[in-house]
Amino acid sequence: MASFNTMAGCFLASALFAMVLGKVSNALVNPHHLEKPAIAVAAGASEAAAAPAAAAELPPIGPKLKDANVEKGKAIYVQQCYTCHTIDKGGANKVGPNQWDIVGRKKASHEGFSYSSALQAKGGEWTFEDLNHMIFKPQGFVKGTKMAFAGLPKEQDRADLIAYLRTMNDNPPPLP
Ligand code: HEC
């Protein structure tokens, strides 16, 4: 009887050992199996995330303007735009044209500024959505523009900035 118990104990112990061994070897082997596919999936996902931006499929900025922060927009303007633009009424043209009344203003129409032919050919007025595209990526919206600015990738920054531009106007146009 005693020897049967010992044998049974031995059997159980070795079965357990085999199970543990199986788990350990799985853990050791699986990461190697997973390594490549996991990286491929991650790369695919980030490409997919970048795709809408590349295709200029920007979501409309209009709905974001109501809750945008005009004060923050002003700070962004001073930081990012003021080197090349003034925005006070009757302000001078610098590297770029003065921007008083920019929302609703006809494109490439500010007196005394020599615009690129690319921007002159664009046509229409500066709507909220056109400004959104221009500020997101000037070269993407007006290919050949002489506005040498990389763009603001963050939607919230663009919403704050455009909300500020709207206020710098004799008659601020209604929010969409
Ligand atoms: C490095 C200088 C530079 C910076 C920085 C810059 N701009 Fe410009 N911007 C220009 C130039 C130059 C033009 C004229 C573009 C052309 O003629 O193609 C222009 C034109 C524009 C126009 C069209 C104006 C019109 O009368 O049709 C808008 C709108 C504009 N900029 C907005 C901005 C905003 C907003 C910022 C800050 C986020 C900014 N720009 C930053 C140089 C700059």
Coordinates of N, CA, C and O and ligand atoms in Angstrom, one line a residue:
M1 N 0.8 -1.2 0.0 CA 0.0 0.0 0.0 C 0.9 1.3 0.0 O 0.6 2.2 -0.8
A2 N 1.9 1.2 0.9 CA 2.8 2.3 1.0 C 3.5 2.6 -0.3 O 3.6 3.7 -0.8
S3 N 3.8 1.5 -1.0 CA 4.6 1.7 -2.2 C 3.7 2.2 -3.3 O 4.1 3.0 -4.2
F4 N 2.4 1.8 -3.2 CA 1.4 2.3 -4.2 C 1.3 3.8 -4.1 O 1.3 4.6 -5.0
N5 N 1.1 4.3 -2.8 CA 1.0 5.7 -2.5 C 2.3 6.5 -3.0 O 2.1 7.5 -3.6
T6 N 3.4 5.9 -2.8 CA 4.7 6.5 -3.3 C 4.6 6.7 -4.8 O 5.0 7.7 -5.4
M7 N 4.2 5.5 -5.4 CA 4.2 5.6 -6.9 C 3.2 6.6 -7.4 O 3.5 7.4 -8.3
A8 N 2.0 6.6 -6.7 CA 1.0 7.6 -7.1 C 1.5 9.0 -6.9 O 1.3 9.9 -7.8
G9 N 2.2 9.2 -5.8 CA 2.8 10.5 -5.5 C 3.8 10.9 -6.6 O 3.8 12.0 -7.1
C10 N 4.6 10.0 -6.9 CA 5.6 10.2 -8.0 C 4.9 10.6 -9.3 O 5.4 11.5 -10.0
F11 N 3.9 9.8 -9.6 CA 3.2 10.1 -10.9 C 2.6 11.5 -10.9 O 2.8 12.2 -11.9
L12 N 1.9 11.8 -9.8 CA 1.3 13.2 -9.7 C 2.4 14.3 -9.8 O 2.2 15.2 -10.5
A13 N 3.5 14.0 -9.1 CA 4.5 15.0 -9.1 C 5.1 15.2 -10.5 O 5.3 16.3 -10.9
S14 N 5.3 14.1 -11.2 CA 5.9 14.3 -12.5 C 4.9 14.9 -13.5 O 5.2 15.7 -14.4
A15 N 3.6 14.6 -13.2 CA 2.5 15.2 -14.1 C 2.5 16.7 -13.9 O 2.5 17.5 -14.8
L16 N 2.6 17.1 -12.6 CA 2.6 18.5 -12.3 C 3.9 19.2 -12.9 O 3.8 20.3 -13.5
F17 N 5.0 18.5 -12.8 CA 6.2 19.0 -13.3 C 6.1 19.2 -14.8 O 6.5 20.3 -15.4
A18 N 5.5 18.3 -15.5 CA 5.3 18.4 -16.9 C 4.4 19.6 -17.3 O 4.7 20.3 -18.2
M19 N 3.4 19.8 -16.5 CA 2.5 20.9 -16.7 C 3.2 22.3 -16.6 O 3.1 23.1 -17.4
V20 N 4.0 22.3 -15.5 CA 4.7 23.6 -15.2 C 5.7 23.8 -16.3 O 5.9 24.9 -16.9
L21 N 6.4 22.7 -16.7 CA 7.4 22.8 -17.8 C 6.7 23.3 -19.1 O 7.3 24.2 -19.8
G22 N 5.5 22.8 -19.3 CA 4.8 23.2 -20.5 C 4.5 24.7 -20.5 O 4.8 25.4 -21.4
K23 N 4.0 25.2 -19.3 CA 3.7 26.6 -19.2 C 5.0 27.5 -19.4 O 5.0 28.5 -20.1
V24 N 6.1 27.0 -18.7 CA 7.3 27.8 -18.8 C 7.8 27.8 -20.2 O 8.2 28.9 -20.8
S25 N 7.8 26.7 -20.9 CA 8.3 26.7 -22.3 C 7.4 27.5 -23.2 O 7.9 28.2 -24.1
N26 N 6.1 27.5 -22.9 CA 5.2 28.3 -23.7 C 5.6 29.8 -23.6 O 5.7 30.5 -24.6
A27 N 5.8 30.2 -22.3 CA 6.1 31.6 -22.1 C 7.4 31.9 -22.7 O 7.6 33.1 -23.2
L28 N 8.4 31.0 -22.8 CA 9.7 31.3 -23.4 C 9.6 31.4 -24.9 O 10.2 32.2 -25.5
V29 N 8.7 30.5 -25.4 CA 8.7 30.4 -26.9 C 7.8 31.4 -27.5 O 8.1 32.0 -28.5
N30 N 6.6 31.7 -26.9 CA 5.6 32.5 -27.5 C 6.0 33.9 -27.8 O 5.7 34.4 -28.9
P31 N 6.8 34.6 -26.9 CA 7.2 35.9 -27.2 C 7.9 36.0 -28.5 O 7.7 36.9 -29.3
H32 N 8.7 34.9 -28.8 CA 9.4 35.0 -30.1 C 8.5 34.8 -31.3 O 8.7 35.4 -32.3
H33 N 7.5 34.0 -31.0 CA 6.5 33.8 -32.1 C 5.7 35.1 -32.4 O 5.4 35.5 -33.5
L34 N 5.4 35.9 -31.3 CA 4.6 37.0 -31.4 C 5.4 38.3 -31.9 O 4.8 39.2 -32.4
E35 N 6.6 38.3 -31.6 CA 7.4 39.5 -31.8 C 7.1 40.2 -33.2 O 6.7 41.3 -33.2
K36 N 7.3 39.4 -34.3 CA 7.1 40.1 -35.6 C 5.7 40.6 -35.8 O 5.5 41.7 -36.1
P37 N 4.7 39.7 -35.7 CA 3.3 40.1 -36.0 C 2.9 41.3 -35.2 O 2.3 42.2 -35.7
A38 N 3.3 41.4 -33.9 CA 2.9 42.5 -33.0 C 3.4 43.8 -33.5 O 2.7 44.8 -33.6
I39 N 4.7 43.8 -34.0 CA 5.3 45.0 -34.5 C 4.6 45.4 -35.9 O 4.3 46.6 -36.1
A40 N 4.3 44.4 -36.7 CA 3.6 44.7 -37.9 C 2.3 45.3 -37.7 O 1.9 46.3 -38.4
V41 N 1.5 44.8 -36.7 CA 0.2 45.4 -36.4 C 0.3 46.8 -35.9 O -0.4 47.7 -36.4
A42 N 1.3 47.1 -35.1 CA 1.5 48.4 -34.5 C 1.8 49.4 -35.7 O 1.2 50.5 -35.7
A43 N 2.7 49.0 -36.6 CA 3.0 49.9 -37.7 C 1.8 50.1 -38.6 O 1.6 51.2 -39.0
G44 N 1.0 49.1 -38.8 CA -0.2 49.2 -39.6 C -1.1 50.2 -39.0 O -1.7 51.1 -39.7
A45 N -1.3 50.1 -37.7 CA -2.2 51.0 -37.0 C -1.8 52.5 -37.1 O -2.6 53.3 -37.3
S46 N -0.5 52.7 -36.9 CA -0.1 54.1 -37.0 C -0.1 54.7 -38.4 O -0.4 55.8 -38.6
E47 N 0.1 53.8 -39.4 CA -0.1 54.3 -40.7 C -1.6 54.7 -41.0 O -1.9 55.7 -41.6
A48 N -2.5 53.9 -40.4 CA -3.9 54.1 -40.6 C -4.3 55.5 -39.9 O -5.1 56.2 -40.4
A49 N -3.7 55.7 -38.8 CA -4.0 56.9 -38.0 C -3.5 58.2 -38.8 O -4.1 59.2 -38.7
A50 N -2.4 58.0 -39.5 CA -1.8 59.2 -40.2 C -2.5 59.4 -41.5 O -2.5 60.5 -42.0
A51 N -3.2 58.4 -42.0 CA -3.8 58.5 -43.3 C -4.8 59.7 -43.5 O -4.6 60.5 -44.5
P52 N -5.7 59.9 -42.6 CA -6.7 61.0 -42.8 C -6.0 62.4 -42.9 O -6.3 63.2 -43.7
A53 N -4.9 62.6 -42.1 CA -4.2 63.8 -42.2 C -3.6 64.0 -43.5 O -3.6 65.1 -44.1
A54 N -2.9 63.0 -44.0 CA -2.3 63.0 -45.3 C -3.3 63.4 -46.4 O -3.0 64.1 -47.4
A55 N -4.4 62.8 -46.3 CA -5.4 63.0 -47.4 C -6.2 64.3 -47.2 O -7.1 64.6 -47.9
A56 N -5.8 65.1 -46.2 CA -6.4 66.4 -45.9 C -7.9 66.3 -45.6 O -8.7 67.2 -45.9
E57 N -8.3 65.1 -45.0 CA -9.6 64.9 -44.6 C -9.8 65.4 -43.2 O -10.1 64.7 -42.3
L58 N -9.7 66.7 -43.0 CA -9.8 67.3 -41.7 C -11.2 67.3 -41.3 O -12.1 67.8 -42.1
P59 N -11.5 66.9 -40.0 CA -12.9 67.1 -39.6 C -13.2 68.6 -39.5 O -12.3 69.4 -39.2
P60 N -14.4 69.0 -39.7 CA -14.8 70.4 -39.7 C -14.5 71.1 -38.4 O -14.7 70.5 -37.3
I61 N -14.0 72.3 -38.4 CA -13.6 73.0 -37.2 C -14.8 73.8 -36.6 O -14.8 74.1 -35.4
G62 N -15.8 74.1 -37.4 CA -16.9 74.9 -37.0 C -17.5 74.5 -35.7 O -17.6 75.3 -34.8
P63 N -17.9 73.2 -35.5 CA -18.5 72.8 -34.2 C -17.6 73.0 -33.0 O -18.1 73.0 -31.9
K64 N -16.3 73.1 -33.2 CA -15.4 73.2 -32.1 C -15.2 74.7 -31.6 O -14.6 75.0 -30.6
L65 N -15.7 75.7 -32.4 CA -15.4 77.1 -32.2 C -16.1 77.6 -31.0 O -15.6 78.5 -30.3
K66 N -17.3 77.1 -30.7 CA -18.2 77.7 -29.7 C -17.5 77.5 -28.3 O -17.6 78.4 -27.5
D67 N -16.8 76.4 -28.1 CA -16.2 76.2 -26.8 C -14.7 76.5 -26.8 O -14.0 76.1 -25.9
A68 N -14.2 77.1 -27.9 CA -12.8 77.4 -28.0 C -12.4 78.5 -27.1 O -13.2 79.3 -26.6
N69 N -11.1 78.6 -26.8 CA -10.6 79.5 -25.8 C -9.9 80.7 -26.5 O -8.8 80.5 -27.0
V70 N -10.6 81.8 -26.6 CA -10.0 83.0 -27.4 C -8.7 83.5 -26.8 O -7.8 83.8 -27.5
E71 N -8.6 83.5 -25.5 CA -7.4 83.9 -24.8 C -6.2 83.0 -25.2 O -5.1 83.5 -25.5
K72 N -6.4 81.7 -25.2 CA -5.4 80.8 -25.6 C -5.0 81.0 -27.1 O -3.9 81.0 -27.5
G73 N -6.1 81.3 -27.9 CA -5.9 81.5 -29.3 C -5.0 82.7 -29.5 O -4.1 82.7 -30.4
K74 N -5.2 83.8 -28.7 CA -4.3 85.0 -28.8 C -2.9 84.6 -28.5 O -2.0 85.1 -29.2
A75 N -2.7 83.8 -27.4 CA -1.3 83.5 -27.1 C -0.6 82.6 -28.2 O 0.5 82.8 -28.5
I76 N -1.4 81.8 -28.8 CA -0.9 81.0 -29.9 C -0.5 81.9 -31.1 O 0.5 81.8 -31.7
Y77 N -1.4 82.9 -31.3 CA -1.1 83.8 -32.4 C 0.2 84.5 -32.2 O 1.0 84.6 -33.1
V78 N 0.4 85.1 -31.0 CA 1.6 85.8 -30.6 C 2.8 84.9 -30.8 O 3.8 85.4 -31.3
Q79 N 2.7 83.7 -30.4 CA 3.8 82.8 -30.5 C 4.1 82.3 -31.9 O 5.3 82.2 -32.3
Q80 N 3.1 82.0 -32.7 CA 3.3 81.3 -34.0 C 3.1 82.2 -35.2 O 3.6 81.8 -36.2
C81 N 2.4 83.3 -35.1 CA 2.0 84.0 -36.3 C 2.6 85.4 -36.3 O 2.8 86.0 -37.4
Y82 N 2.9 85.9 -35.1 CA 3.2 87.3 -35.1 C 4.6 87.7 -35.7 O 4.8 88.8 -36.1
T83 N 5.5 86.7 -35.8 CA 6.7 87.0 -36.4 C 6.5 87.5 -37.9 O 7.3 88.2 -38.4
C84 N 5.5 87.0 -38.5 CA 5.3 87.3 -39.9 C 4.0 88.2 -40.2 O 3.9 88.7 -41.3
H85 N 3.1 88.3 -39.2 CA 1.8 89.0 -39.5 C 1.6 90.0 -38.3 O 1.9 89.7 -37.2
T86 N 0.9 91.1 -38.7 CA 0.2 91.9 -37.7 C -1.3 91.6 -37.8 O -1.7 91.1 -38.8
I87 N -2.0 92.0 -36.7 CA -3.5 91.7 -36.8 C -4.3 92.9 -36.3 O -5.5 92.9 -36.3
D88 N -3.6 94.0 -35.9 CA -4.4 95.2 -35.4 C -4.9 95.9 -36.7 O -4.4 95.8 -37.8
K89 N -6.0 96.6 -36.4 CA -6.7 97.3 -37.6 C -5.7 98.3 -38.2 O -5.2 99.1 -37.4
G90 N -5.5 98.2 -39.5 CA -4.6 99.2 -40.2 C -3.1 98.8 -39.9 O -2.3 99.6 -40.3
G91 N -2.9 97.7 -39.4 CA -1.5 97.3 -39.1 C -0.7 97.0 -40.4 O -1.3 96.8 -41.5
A92 N 0.6 97.1 -40.2 CA 1.5 97.0 -41.4 C 1.6 95.5 -41.9 O 1.3 94.6 -41.2
N93 N 1.9 95.4 -43.2 CA 2.3 94.1 -43.8 C 3.7 93.8 -43.4 O 4.5 94.7 -43.4
K94 N 4.0 92.6 -42.9 CA 5.4 92.3 -42.6 C 5.8 91.2 -43.7 O 5.7 91.5 -44.9
V95 N 6.3 90.1 -43.2 CA 6.6 89.0 -44.2 C 5.3 88.6 -44.8 O 5.3 88.2 -46.0
G96 N 4.3 88.5 -44.0 CA 2.9 88.2 -44.5 C 2.0 89.4 -44.4 O 2.4 90.4 -43.7
P97 N 0.8 89.4 -44.9 CA -0.1 90.5 -44.9 C -0.8 90.7 -43.5 O -0.9 89.8 -42.7
N98 N -1.2 91.9 -43.3 CA -2.0 92.2 -42.1 C -3.3 91.4 -42.1 O -3.8 91.1 -43.1
Q99 N -3.7 91.0 -40.9 CA -4.8 90.1 -40.8 C -6.1 90.6 -40.1 O -7.0 89.8 -39.8
W100 N -6.2 91.9 -40.0 CA -7.5 92.4 -39.5 C -8.6 92.0 -40.4 O -8.4 92.0 -41.7
D101 N -9.7 91.6 -39.9 CA -10.9 91.2 -40.8 C -10.6 89.9 -41.6 O -11.3 89.7 -42.6
I102 N -9.7 89.1 -41.2 CA -9.3 87.9 -42.1 C -10.4 87.0 -42.3 O -10.6 86.5 -43.4
V103 N -11.3 86.7 -41.2 CA -12.4 85.8 -41.4 C -13.4 86.5 -42.3 O -13.9 87.6 -41.9
G104 N -13.7 86.0 -43.5 CA -14.7 86.6 -44.4 C -14.0 87.4 -45.4 O -14.6 87.9 -46.4
R105 N -12.7 87.7 -45.3 CA -12.0 88.5 -46.3 C -11.7 87.7 -47.5 O -11.4 86.5 -47.4
K106 N -11.7 88.4 -48.7 CA -11.4 87.8 -49.9 C -9.9 87.3 -49.9 O -9.1 88.1 -49.4
K107 N -9.6 86.1 -50.3 CA -8.3 85.6 -50.3 C -7.3 86.5 -51.1 O -7.8 87.1 -52.2
A108 N -6.1 86.7 -50.6 CA -5.1 87.4 -51.4 C -5.5 88.8 -51.8 O -5.3 89.3 -52.9
S109 N -6.2 89.5 -50.9 CA -6.8 90.8 -51.3 C -6.3 92.0 -50.4 O -6.8 93.1 -50.6
H110 N -5.4 91.8 -49.5 CA -5.0 92.9 -48.6 C -4.1 93.9 -49.4 O -3.1 93.5 -50.0
E111 N -4.5 95.1 -49.3 CA -3.8 96.2 -50.0 C -2.3 96.2 -49.7 O -1.9 96.1 -48.6
G112 N -1.5 96.4 -50.8 CA -0.1 96.7 -50.6 C 0.7 95.4 -50.3 O 1.9 95.5 -50.1
F113 N 0.1 94.2 -50.4 CA 0.9 93.0 -50.2 C 1.0 92.3 -51.5 O 0.1 92.1 -52.3
S114 N 2.2 91.8 -51.7 CA 2.5 91.1 -53.0 C 2.4 89.6 -52.7 O 3.3 88.9 -52.2
Y115 N 1.2 89.0 -53.1 CA 0.9 87.6 -52.9 C 1.5 86.7 -53.9 O 1.8 87.2 -55.0
S116 N 1.7 85.5 -53.6 CA 2.1 84.5 -54.5 C 1.0 84.3 -55.5 O -0.2 84.5 -55.2
S117 N 1.4 83.8 -56.7 CA 0.3 83.5 -57.7 C -0.5 82.4 -57.3 O -1.7 82.3 -57.6
A118 N 0.1 81.5 -56.5 CA -0.7 80.3 -56.0 C -1.9 80.7 -55.1 O -3.0 80.3 -55.3
L119 N -1.6 81.7 -54.2 CA -2.7 82.1 -53.3 C -3.7 83.0 -54.1 O -4.9 82.9 -53.9
Q120 N -3.2 83.8 -55.1 CA -4.1 84.6 -55.9 C -5.1 83.7 -56.7 O -6.2 84.1 -56.9
A121 N -4.6 82.6 -57.1 CA -5.4 81.7 -57.9 C -6.4 80.9 -57.1 O -7.3 80.3 -57.7
K122 N -6.3 80.9 -55.8 CA -7.1 80.0 -54.9 C -8.6 80.4 -55.0 O -9.5 79.6 -55.1
G123 N -8.8 81.7 -54.9 CA -10.2 82.2 -55.0 C -11.1 82.1 -53.8 O -10.8 81.3 -52.9
G124 N -12.1 82.9 -53.7 CA -13.1 82.8 -52.6 C -12.6 83.5 -51.3 O -11.6 84.2 -51.3
E125 N -13.5 83.5 -50.3 CA -13.2 84.2 -49.1 C -12.6 83.2 -48.0 O -12.7 82.0 -48.2
W126 N -12.0 83.8 -47.0 CA -11.4 83.0 -45.9 C -12.6 82.6 -45.0 O -13.0 83.3 -44.1
T127 N -13.1 81.3 -45.1 CA -14.1 80.8 -44.2 C -13.3 80.2 -43.1 O -12.1 80.0 -43.1
F128 N -14.1 79.8 -42.0 CA -13.5 79.1 -40.9 C -12.8 77.8 -41.4 O -11.7 77.5 -40.9
E129 N -13.4 77.1 -42.3 CA -12.9 75.8 -42.7 C -11.6 76.0 -43.6 O -10.7 75.2 -43.5
D130 N -11.6 77.0 -44.4 CA -10.4 77.3 -45.2 C -9.3 77.7 -44.3 O -8.1 77.2 -44.5
L131 N -9.6 78.5 -43.3 CA -8.5 78.9 -42.4 C -8.0 77.6 -41.6 O -6.8 77.5 -41.4
N132 N -8.9 76.7 -41.3 CA -8.5 75.5 -40.6 C -7.5 74.7 -41.5 O -6.4 74.3 -41.0
H133 N -7.8 74.6 -42.8 CA -6.8 73.9 -43.7 C -5.5 74.6 -43.8 O -4.5 74.0 -43.8
M134 N -5.6 75.9 -44.0 CA -4.4 76.8 -44.2 C -3.5 76.6 -43.0 O -2.3 76.5 -43.1
I135 N -4.1 76.7 -41.8 CA -3.3 76.7 -40.5 C -2.8 75.3 -40.3 O -1.7 75.1 -39.7
F136 N -3.5 74.3 -40.7 CA -3.1 72.9 -40.5 C -1.9 72.6 -41.3 O -0.9 72.0 -40.8
K137 N -1.9 73.1 -42.6 CA -0.7 72.8 -43.4 C -0.8 73.7 -44.7 O -1.4 73.3 -45.7
P138 N -0.2 74.9 -44.6 CA -0.3 75.8 -45.7 C 0.0 75.2 -47.0 O -0.7 75.4 -48.0
Q139 N 1.1 74.5 -47.1 CA 1.5 73.9 -48.4 C 0.5 72.9 -48.9 O 0.4 72.6 -50.1
G140 N -0.2 72.2 -48.0 CA -1.2 71.2 -48.4 C -2.4 71.9 -49.0 O -3.1 71.4 -49.8
F141 N -2.8 73.1 -48.4 CA -4.0 73.8 -48.9 C -3.8 74.6 -50.1 O -4.6 74.7 -51.0
V142 N -2.6 75.4 -50.1 CA -2.3 76.2 -51.2 C -0.9 75.8 -51.7 O 0.1 76.4 -51.2
K143 N -0.8 74.9 -52.6 CA 0.5 74.4 -53.1 C 1.2 75.5 -53.8 O 0.7 76.1 -54.7
G144 N 2.4 75.9 -53.2 CA 3.2 77.0 -53.8 C 3.0 78.3 -53.1 O 3.6 79.3 -53.5
T145 N 2.3 78.3 -52.0 CA 2.2 79.5 -51.2 C 3.5 79.9 -50.6 O 4.4 79.1 -50.4
K146 N 3.7 81.2 -50.4 CA 5.0 81.6 -49.9 C 4.9 81.8 -48.4 O 5.9 82.3 -47.7
M147 N 3.9 81.3 -47.8 CA 3.8 81.3 -46.3 C 4.6 80.1 -45.8 O 4.2 78.9 -45.9
A148 N 5.8 80.4 -45.3 CA 6.7 79.3 -44.9 C 6.5 78.9 -43.4 O 7.2 79.4 -42.5
F149 N 5.4 78.2 -43.2 CA 5.0 77.8 -41.9 C 4.6 76.3 -41.9 O 3.8 76.0 -42.8
A150 N 5.1 75.5 -41.0 CA 4.9 74.1 -41.1 C 3.5 73.7 -40.8 O 3.0 72.8 -41.4
G151 N 2.8 74.5 -39.9 CA 1.4 74.1 -39.6 C 1.2 73.8 -38.2 O 2.2 73.4 -37.5
L152 N -0.1 73.9 -37.7 CA -0.4 73.5 -36.4 C -1.2 72.2 -36.4 O -2.3 72.1 -36.8
P153 N -0.6 71.1 -35.9 CA -1.2 69.8 -36.0 C -2.3 69.6 -35.0 O -3.3 68.8 -35.3
K154 N -2.3 70.3 -33.9 CA -3.4 70.0 -32.9 C -4.7 70.8 -33.2 O -4.7 72.0 -33.3
E155 N -5.8 70.0 -33.2 CA -7.1 70.6 -33.6 C -7.5 71.7 -32.6 O -8.0 72.7 -32.9
Q156 N -7.2 71.4 -31.3 CA -7.7 72.4 -30.2 C -6.9 73.7 -30.4 O -7.5 74.8 -30.3
D157 N -5.7 73.6 -30.8 CA -4.9 74.9 -31.0 C -5.5 75.6 -32.2 O -5.6 76.9 -32.1
R158 N -5.9 74.9 -33.2 CA -6.4 75.6 -34.4 C -7.8 76.2 -34.1 O -8.1 77.3 -34.5
A159 N -8.6 75.5 -33.3 CA -9.9 76.0 -32.9 C -9.7 77.3 -32.0 O -10.4 78.3 -32.3
D160 N -8.8 77.3 -31.1 CA -8.6 78.4 -30.2 C -8.1 79.6 -31.1 O -8.6 80.7 -30.9
L161 N -7.2 79.3 -32.0 CA -6.6 80.4 -32.8 C -7.7 81.0 -33.8 O -7.8 82.2 -33.9
I162 N -8.5 80.1 -34.4 CA -9.5 80.6 -35.3 C -10.6 81.4 -34.6 O -11.1 82.5 -35.0
A163 N -10.9 81.0 -33.4 CA -11.9 81.7 -32.5 C -11.3 83.1 -32.2 O -12.1 84.1 -32.2
Y164 N -10.0 83.2 -32.0 CA -9.4 84.5 -31.8 C -9.4 85.4 -33.1 O -9.8 86.5 -33.0
L165 N -9.0 84.8 -34.2 CA -9.0 85.5 -35.5 C -10.4 86.1 -35.7 O -10.5 87.2 -36.2
R166 N -11.5 85.4 -35.4 CA -12.8 85.8 -35.6 C -13.1 87.1 -34.9 O -13.9 88.0 -35.4
T167 N -12.5 87.3 -33.7 CA -12.8 88.5 -32.9 C -12.1 89.7 -33.4 O -12.5 90.8 -33.1
M168 N -11.1 89.5 -34.2 CA -10.3 90.6 -34.7 C -10.9 91.1 -36.0 O -10.4 90.9 -37.1
N169 N -12.1 91.8 -35.9 CA -12.9 92.0 -37.1 C -13.9 93.2 -36.7 O -14.3 93.2 -35.6
D170 N -14.2 94.0 -37.7 CA -15.2 95.1 -37.4 C -16.5 94.5 -37.1 O -17.2 95.0 -36.2
N171 N -16.9 93.4 -37.8 CA -18.2 92.7 -37.5 C -17.9 91.2 -37.4 O -18.1 90.5 -38.4
P172 N -17.5 90.7 -36.2 CA -17.2 89.3 -36.1 C -18.3 88.4 -36.7 O -19.5 88.6 -36.3
P173 N -18.0 87.6 -37.7 CA -19.0 86.8 -38.3 C -19.6 85.8 -37.3 O -18.9 85.4 -36.4
P174 N -20.9 85.4 -37.5 CA -21.5 84.5 -36.6 C -20.8 83.1 -36.5 O -20.3 82.7 -37.5
L175 N -20.9 82.5 -35.3 CA -20.3 81.2 -35.2 C -21.2 80.2 -35.9 O -22.4 80.4 -35.9
P176 N -20.6 79.2 -36.6 CA -21.4 78.2 -37.3 C -22.3 77.4 -36.3 O -21.9 77.3 -35.2
Ligands
HEC1 C1 7.3 82.6 -41.7 C2 6.3 83.6 -41.9 C3 4.8 83.3 -41.6 C4 4.3 82.7 -40.5 C5 5.0 82.2 -39.2 C6 2.9 82.7 -40.7 N1 2.6 83.2 -41.9 FE1 0.7 83.4 -42.7 N2 1.5 84.2 -44.4 C7 2.8 84.4 -44.6 C8 3.0 84.8 -46.0 C9 4.3 85.2 -46.7 C10 1.7 84.9 -46.6 C11 1.3 85.2 -48.0 C12 1.2 83.9 -48.7 C13 1.1 83.9 -50.2 O1 1.1 85.0 -50.8 O2 1.2 82.8 -50.8 C14 0.8 84.5 -45.5 C15 -0.6 84.4 -45.7 C16 -1.5 84.0 -44.7 C17 -2.9 84.0 -44.9 C18 -3.7 84.4 -46.2 C19 -3.9 85.9 -46.0 C20 -4.7 86.6 -47.2 O3 -4.8 87.8 -47.2 O4 -5.2 85.9 -48.1 C21 -3.5 83.6 -43.7 C22 -4.9 83.4 -43.4 C23 -2.4 83.3 -42.8 N3 -1.2 83.6 -43.5 C24 -2.5 82.9 -41.5 C25 -1.4 82.7 -40.7 C26 -1.6 82.2 -39.3 C27 -2.9 82.1 -38.6 C28 -0.3 82.0 -38.8 C29 0.0 81.5 -37.4 C30 -0.5 80.2 -37.1 C31 0.6 82.3 -39.8 N4 -0.1 82.7 -41.0 C32 2.0 82.2 -39.7 C33 3.8 84.2 -43.7 C34 3.7 83.6 -42.5

